Tab-separated table of C-alpha atoms in Angstrom:
chain	number	residue	atom	x	y	z
A	1	MET	CA	-0.014	-0.036	0.000
A	2	LYS	CA	0.987	3.615	-0.527
A	3	VAL	CA	2.227	5.684	2.502
A	4	LEU	CA	3.001	9.356	2.920
A	5	ILE	CA	5.449	10.025	5.818
A	6	ILE	CA	5.273	13.713	6.833
A	7	GLU	CA	8.167	14.043	9.389
A	8	ASP	CA	10.702	16.885	9.703
A	9	GLU	CA	13.288	14.734	11.499
A	10	LYS	CA	14.903	13.396	8.327
A	11	THR	CA	16.785	10.595	10.063
A	12	LEU	CA	13.568	9.222	11.442
A	13	ALA	CA	11.711	9.697	8.188
A	14	PHE	CA	14.366	7.729	6.205
A	15	GLU	CA	14.325	4.983	8.901
A	16	MET	CA	10.639	4.622	8.614
A	17	GLU	CA	10.806	4.634	4.846
A	18	LYS	CA	13.540	1.920	4.783
A	19	PHE	CA	11.614	-0.212	7.241
A	20	LEU	CA	8.211	-0.013	5.533
A	21	LYS	CA	9.686	-0.672	2.008
A	22	LYS	CA	10.997	-3.941	3.341
A	23	ALA	CA	7.441	-4.654	4.365
A	24	PHE	CA	6.305	-3.959	0.739
A	25	PHE	CA	4.826	-0.484	1.377
A	26	LEU	CA	5.378	2.233	-1.181
A	27	CYS	CA	6.533	5.403	0.596
A	28	ASP	CA	6.668	9.114	-0.201
A	29	LEU	CA	8.493	11.550	2.073
A	30	ALA	CA	7.617	15.149	3.073
A	31	HIS	CA	9.646	17.046	5.631
A	32	SER	CA	7.422	20.177	6.007
A	33	PHE	CA	3.809	21.319	6.043
A	34	LYS	CA	4.135	22.731	2.574
A	35	GLN	CA	5.690	19.536	1.136
A	36	GLY	CA	2.982	17.399	2.808
A	37	SER	CA	0.204	19.605	1.488
A	38	ASN	CA	1.580	19.470	-2.043
A	39	LYS	CA	1.824	15.714	-2.026
A	40	LEU	CA	-1.617	15.234	-0.538
A	41	ALA	CA	-3.091	17.507	-3.271
A	42	LEU	CA	-1.514	15.488	-5.991
A	43	ASN	CA	-1.762	11.869	-4.815
A	44	GLN	CA	-4.028	9.400	-3.038
A	45	TYR	CA	-2.556	7.425	-0.153
A	46	ASP	CA	-3.644	4.438	1.943
A	47	TYR	CA	-1.793	5.700	5.007
A	48	VAL	CA	-0.679	9.169	6.093
A	49	LEU	CA	1.785	9.423	8.937
A	50	ILE	CA	1.807	13.043	10.366
A	51	ASP	CA	4.223	14.537	12.763
A	52	LEU	CA	2.474	17.342	14.774
A	53	GLY	CA	5.606	19.476	15.272
A	54	LEU	CA	6.294	20.572	11.738
A	55	PRO	CA	8.618	23.621	11.311
A	56	ASP	CA	6.281	25.630	9.047
A	57	GLY	CA	2.798	24.723	10.237
A	58	ASP	CA	0.625	22.779	12.646
A	59	GLY	CA	0.119	19.047	12.227
A	60	PHE	CA	-3.539	19.282	13.293
A	61	GLU	CA	-4.244	21.811	10.538
A	62	LEU	CA	-2.519	19.498	8.032
A	63	LEU	CA	-4.605	16.564	9.270
A	64	SER	CA	-7.787	18.529	8.668
A	65	LYS	CA	-6.703	19.415	5.127
A	66	ALA	CA	-5.610	15.850	4.464
A	67	LYS	CA	-9.015	14.439	5.405
A	68	LYS	CA	-10.538	16.498	2.645
A	69	SER	CA	-8.116	15.631	-0.165
A	70	ASN	CA	-7.564	11.981	0.964
A	71	PRO	CA	-10.746	10.918	2.671
A	72	ASP	CA	-10.144	7.164	2.320
A	73	ALA	CA	-6.612	7.174	3.906
A	74	ALA	CA	-5.812	5.995	7.346
A	75	TYR	CA	-4.054	8.596	9.533
A	76	ILE	CA	-1.539	7.987	12.299
A	77	ILE	CA	-0.203	10.950	14.301
A	78	LEU	CA	3.511	10.756	15.263
A	79	THR	CA	4.651	13.211	17.931
A	80	ALA	CA	6.712	13.889	20.929
A	81	ARG	CA	3.744	15.526	22.611
A	82	GLY	CA	2.466	13.309	25.327
A	83	LYS	CA	-0.454	15.400	26.649
A	84	LEU	CA	-3.830	13.667	26.865
A	85	GLU	CA	-5.545	16.620	25.221
A	86	ASP	CA	-3.320	16.344	22.133
A	87	ARG	CA	-4.130	12.639	21.701
A	88	VAL	CA	-7.825	13.307	22.155
A	89	ALA	CA	-7.759	16.213	19.769
A	90	GLY	CA	-6.099	14.225	17.057
A	91	LEU	CA	-8.473	11.279	17.453
A	92	ASP	CA	-11.501	13.584	17.462
A	93	MET	CA	-10.270	15.134	14.219
A	94	GLY	CA	-10.394	11.737	12.533
A	95	ALA	CA	-6.964	10.212	13.158
A	96	ASP	CA	-7.037	6.413	13.264
A	97	ASP	CA	-4.218	6.074	15.805
A	98	TYR	CA	-1.707	8.022	17.873
A	99	LEU	CA	2.003	6.919	18.358
A	100	ALA	CA	4.187	8.864	20.851
A	101	LYS	CA	7.865	9.263	20.159
A	102	PRO	CA	10.131	7.490	20.595
A	103	PHE	CA	8.579	4.335	19.231
A	104	PHE	CA	9.732	1.050	17.712
A	105	LEU	CA	9.231	0.590	14.100
A	106	PRO	CA	7.690	-2.926	14.400
A	107	GLU	CA	5.016	-1.283	16.586
A	108	LEU	CA	4.267	1.174	13.803
A	109	GLN	CA	3.866	-1.606	11.344
A	110	SER	CA	1.646	-3.587	13.707
A	111	ARG	CA	-0.641	-0.567	14.199
A	112	MET	CA	-0.880	-0.046	10.457
A	113	GLN	CA	-1.851	-3.690	9.969
A	114	ALA	CA	-4.469	-3.412	12.782
A	115	ILE	CA	-5.990	-0.371	11.039
A	116	ALA	CA	-6.065	-2.399	7.728
A	117	ARG	CA	-7.812	-5.258	9.419
A	118	ARG	CA	-10.507	-2.906	10.760
A	119	LYS	CA	-10.872	-0.874	7.675
A	120	PHE	CA	-11.128	-3.826	5.275
A	121	LYS	CA	-12.909	-6.066	7.766
A	122	VAL	CA	-10.182	-8.714	7.575
A	123	ALA	CA	-10.197	-10.896	10.705
A	124	GLU	CA	-7.655	-13.402	9.555
A	125	ALA	CA	-4.458	-13.264	7.554
A	126	LEU	CA	-5.631	-16.217	5.398
A	127	ILE	CA	-8.564	-15.108	3.238
A	128	PRO	CA	-10.639	-17.434	0.991
A	129	LEU	CA	-11.173	-16.384	-2.626
A	130	GLY	CA	-13.091	-18.819	-4.751
A	131	ASN	CA	-11.230	-22.098	-4.566
A	132	PHE	CA	-8.018	-20.392	-3.369
A	133	ASN	CA	-6.698	-18.954	-0.125
A	134	ILE	CA	-4.632	-15.811	0.068
A	135	ASP	CA	-2.118	-15.286	2.902
A	136	LEU	CA	-1.726	-11.528	3.074
A	137	GLN	CA	1.000	-11.551	5.721
A	138	LYS	CA	3.214	-14.301	4.250
A	139	ARG	CA	2.225	-13.240	0.728
A	140	PHE	CA	1.270	-16.689	-0.527
A	141	VAL	CA	-1.569	-17.977	-2.696
A	142	PHE	CA	-2.710	-21.487	-2.124
A	143	PHE	CA	-4.969	-24.008	-3.971
A	144	GLU	CA	-5.770	-26.612	-1.378
A	145	GLU	CA	-2.285	-27.394	0.035
A	146	GLU	CA	-0.303	-26.293	-3.051
A	147	GLN	CA	1.389	-22.961	-3.159
A	148	ILE	CA	1.108	-20.953	-6.398
A	149	GLU	CA	4.026	-18.689	-7.453
A	150	LEU	CA	3.065	-15.118	-8.268
A	151	SER	CA	5.510	-12.337	-8.868
A	152	ARG	CA	5.764	-9.551	-6.374
A	153	LYS	CA	3.715	-7.166	-8.561
A	154	GLU	CA	1.150	-9.919	-9.372
A	155	PHE	CA	0.618	-10.546	-5.732
A	156	ASP	CA	0.422	-6.849	-4.870
A	157	LEU	CA	-2.223	-6.317	-7.557
A	158	LEU	CA	-4.286	-9.402	-6.473
A	159	SER	CA	-4.161	-8.454	-2.783
A	160	TYR	CA	-5.039	-4.814	-3.456
A	161	LEU	CA	-8.033	-5.808	-5.513
A	162	LEU	CA	-9.068	-8.321	-2.741
A	163	LEU	CA	-8.892	-5.705	0.016
A	164	HIS	CA	-11.164	-3.539	-2.162
A	165	LYS	CA	-13.448	-6.446	-3.122
A	166	ASN	CA	-16.742	-5.555	-4.849
A	167	ARG	CA	-15.293	-2.126	-5.792
A	168	VAL	CA	-14.250	-1.299	-9.358
A	169	LEU	CA	-10.637	-0.047	-9.442
A	170	THR	CA	-9.478	1.834	-12.551
A	171	ARG	CA	-6.179	1.005	-14.262
A	172	MET	CA	-4.848	4.353	-13.113
A	173	GLN	CA	-5.849	3.714	-9.464
A	174	LEU	CA	-4.094	0.328	-9.515
A	175	SER	CA	-0.973	1.807	-11.176
A	176	GLU	CA	-0.742	4.624	-8.536
A	177	HIS	CA	-1.108	2.286	-5.589
A	178	ILE	CA	0.942	-0.623	-6.813
A	179	TRP	CA	3.730	1.176	-8.651
A	180	GLY	CA	3.757	4.545	-6.888
A	181	ASN	CA	4.024	7.724	-8.994
A	182	PHE	CA	4.042	5.721	-12.185
A	183	VAL	CA	1.346	7.409	-14.093
A	184	ASP	CA	2.413	10.131	-16.512
A	185	ASP	CA	1.671	11.249	-20.119
A	186	ASP	CA	3.250	8.043	-21.471
A	187	TYR	CA	1.061	5.828	-19.160
A	188	ASP	CA	0.077	2.511	-20.898
A	189	SER	CA	-2.828	0.684	-19.385
A	190	ASN	CA	-1.747	-2.588	-21.059
A	191	TYR	CA	0.877	-2.814	-18.263
A	192	ILE	CA	-1.971	-3.563	-15.834
A	193	ASP	CA	-3.800	-5.757	-18.341
A	194	ALA	CA	-0.679	-7.998	-18.821
A	195	HIS	CA	-0.340	-8.511	-15.117
A	196	ILE	CA	-4.057	-9.440	-14.813
A	197	LYS	CA	-3.654	-11.775	-17.749
A	198	ASN	CA	-0.712	-13.493	-15.987
A	199	ILE	CA	-2.604	-13.858	-12.764
A	200	ARG	CA	-5.543	-15.457	-14.431
A	201	LYS	CA	-3.302	-17.792	-16.426
A	202	LYS	CA	-1.421	-18.986	-13.359
A	203	LEU	CA	-4.590	-19.504	-11.274
A	204	ASN	CA	-6.775	-20.997	-13.976
A	205	VAL	CA	-4.496	-23.961	-14.103
A	206	TYR	CA	-6.118	-24.958	-10.765
A	207	ALA	CA	-9.598	-23.511	-10.832
A	208	PRO	CA	-11.755	-20.945	-12.613
A	209	THR	CA	-11.272	-17.284	-11.677
A	210	GLU	CA	-14.704	-15.855	-12.614
A	211	TRP	CA	-14.558	-13.770	-9.444
A	212	LEU	CA	-11.790	-11.550	-11.091
A	213	GLU	CA	-13.908	-9.383	-13.334
A	214	THR	CA	-12.914	-7.022	-16.207
A	215	VAL	CA	-15.184	-3.943	-16.184
A	216	ARG	CA	-14.959	-2.910	-19.835
A	217	GLY	CA	-13.531	0.572	-20.324
A	218	VAL	CA	-12.946	1.101	-16.620
A	219	GLY	CA	-10.718	-1.454	-14.874
A	220	TYR	CA	-11.080	-4.514	-12.669
A	221	ARG	CA	-13.011	-5.855	-9.662
A	222	ILE	CA	-12.933	-8.861	-7.395
A	223	LYS	CA	-16.554	-9.914	-6.816
A	224	LYS	CA	-17.241	-11.882	-3.659
């Protein structure tokens, strides 16, 4: 998933980016209120991590603006402020969680995963999909007891569609969330189509994939 890290402590920001990339998140960085605002205006994110103590603006104000431009994102406040009223204010403004500095990076990842489970109503890591099972944490696809090999991008694409089941996602949405800031004037939707074709080809060896629908002229949907 796609994450925006808004943190003026550059060392911490780079550490978070490095850690989350290893966990297969796509990360953008902003080190100021202005940079964060610009990125939020141009892109859609799954997670936004906001430091309250930015050098050129207030994190609460940025949270309020972000909720308007990125209403579907999950928000985690990162701050050295430990006052109860700050935590309550952030949660009341729509933040999904609050993490006080200093914190351990595995805890940040765990909180992000907990938010995803609530948001997408995923109680277990192993999700049934037709005749298959998808292990989101270990990144495996199974047919009965047999593991099916998908490439990293193929799995990213399948799992993202699964988390947004019953929702039509455009090729542009899929490209932005799976490949980051990939879309430009030379964007070719066949790139997405080729990956979908490969997923179907690999899975159809075992069982039909009628649940993976092509919505003509728009994009794709997993129908459950």
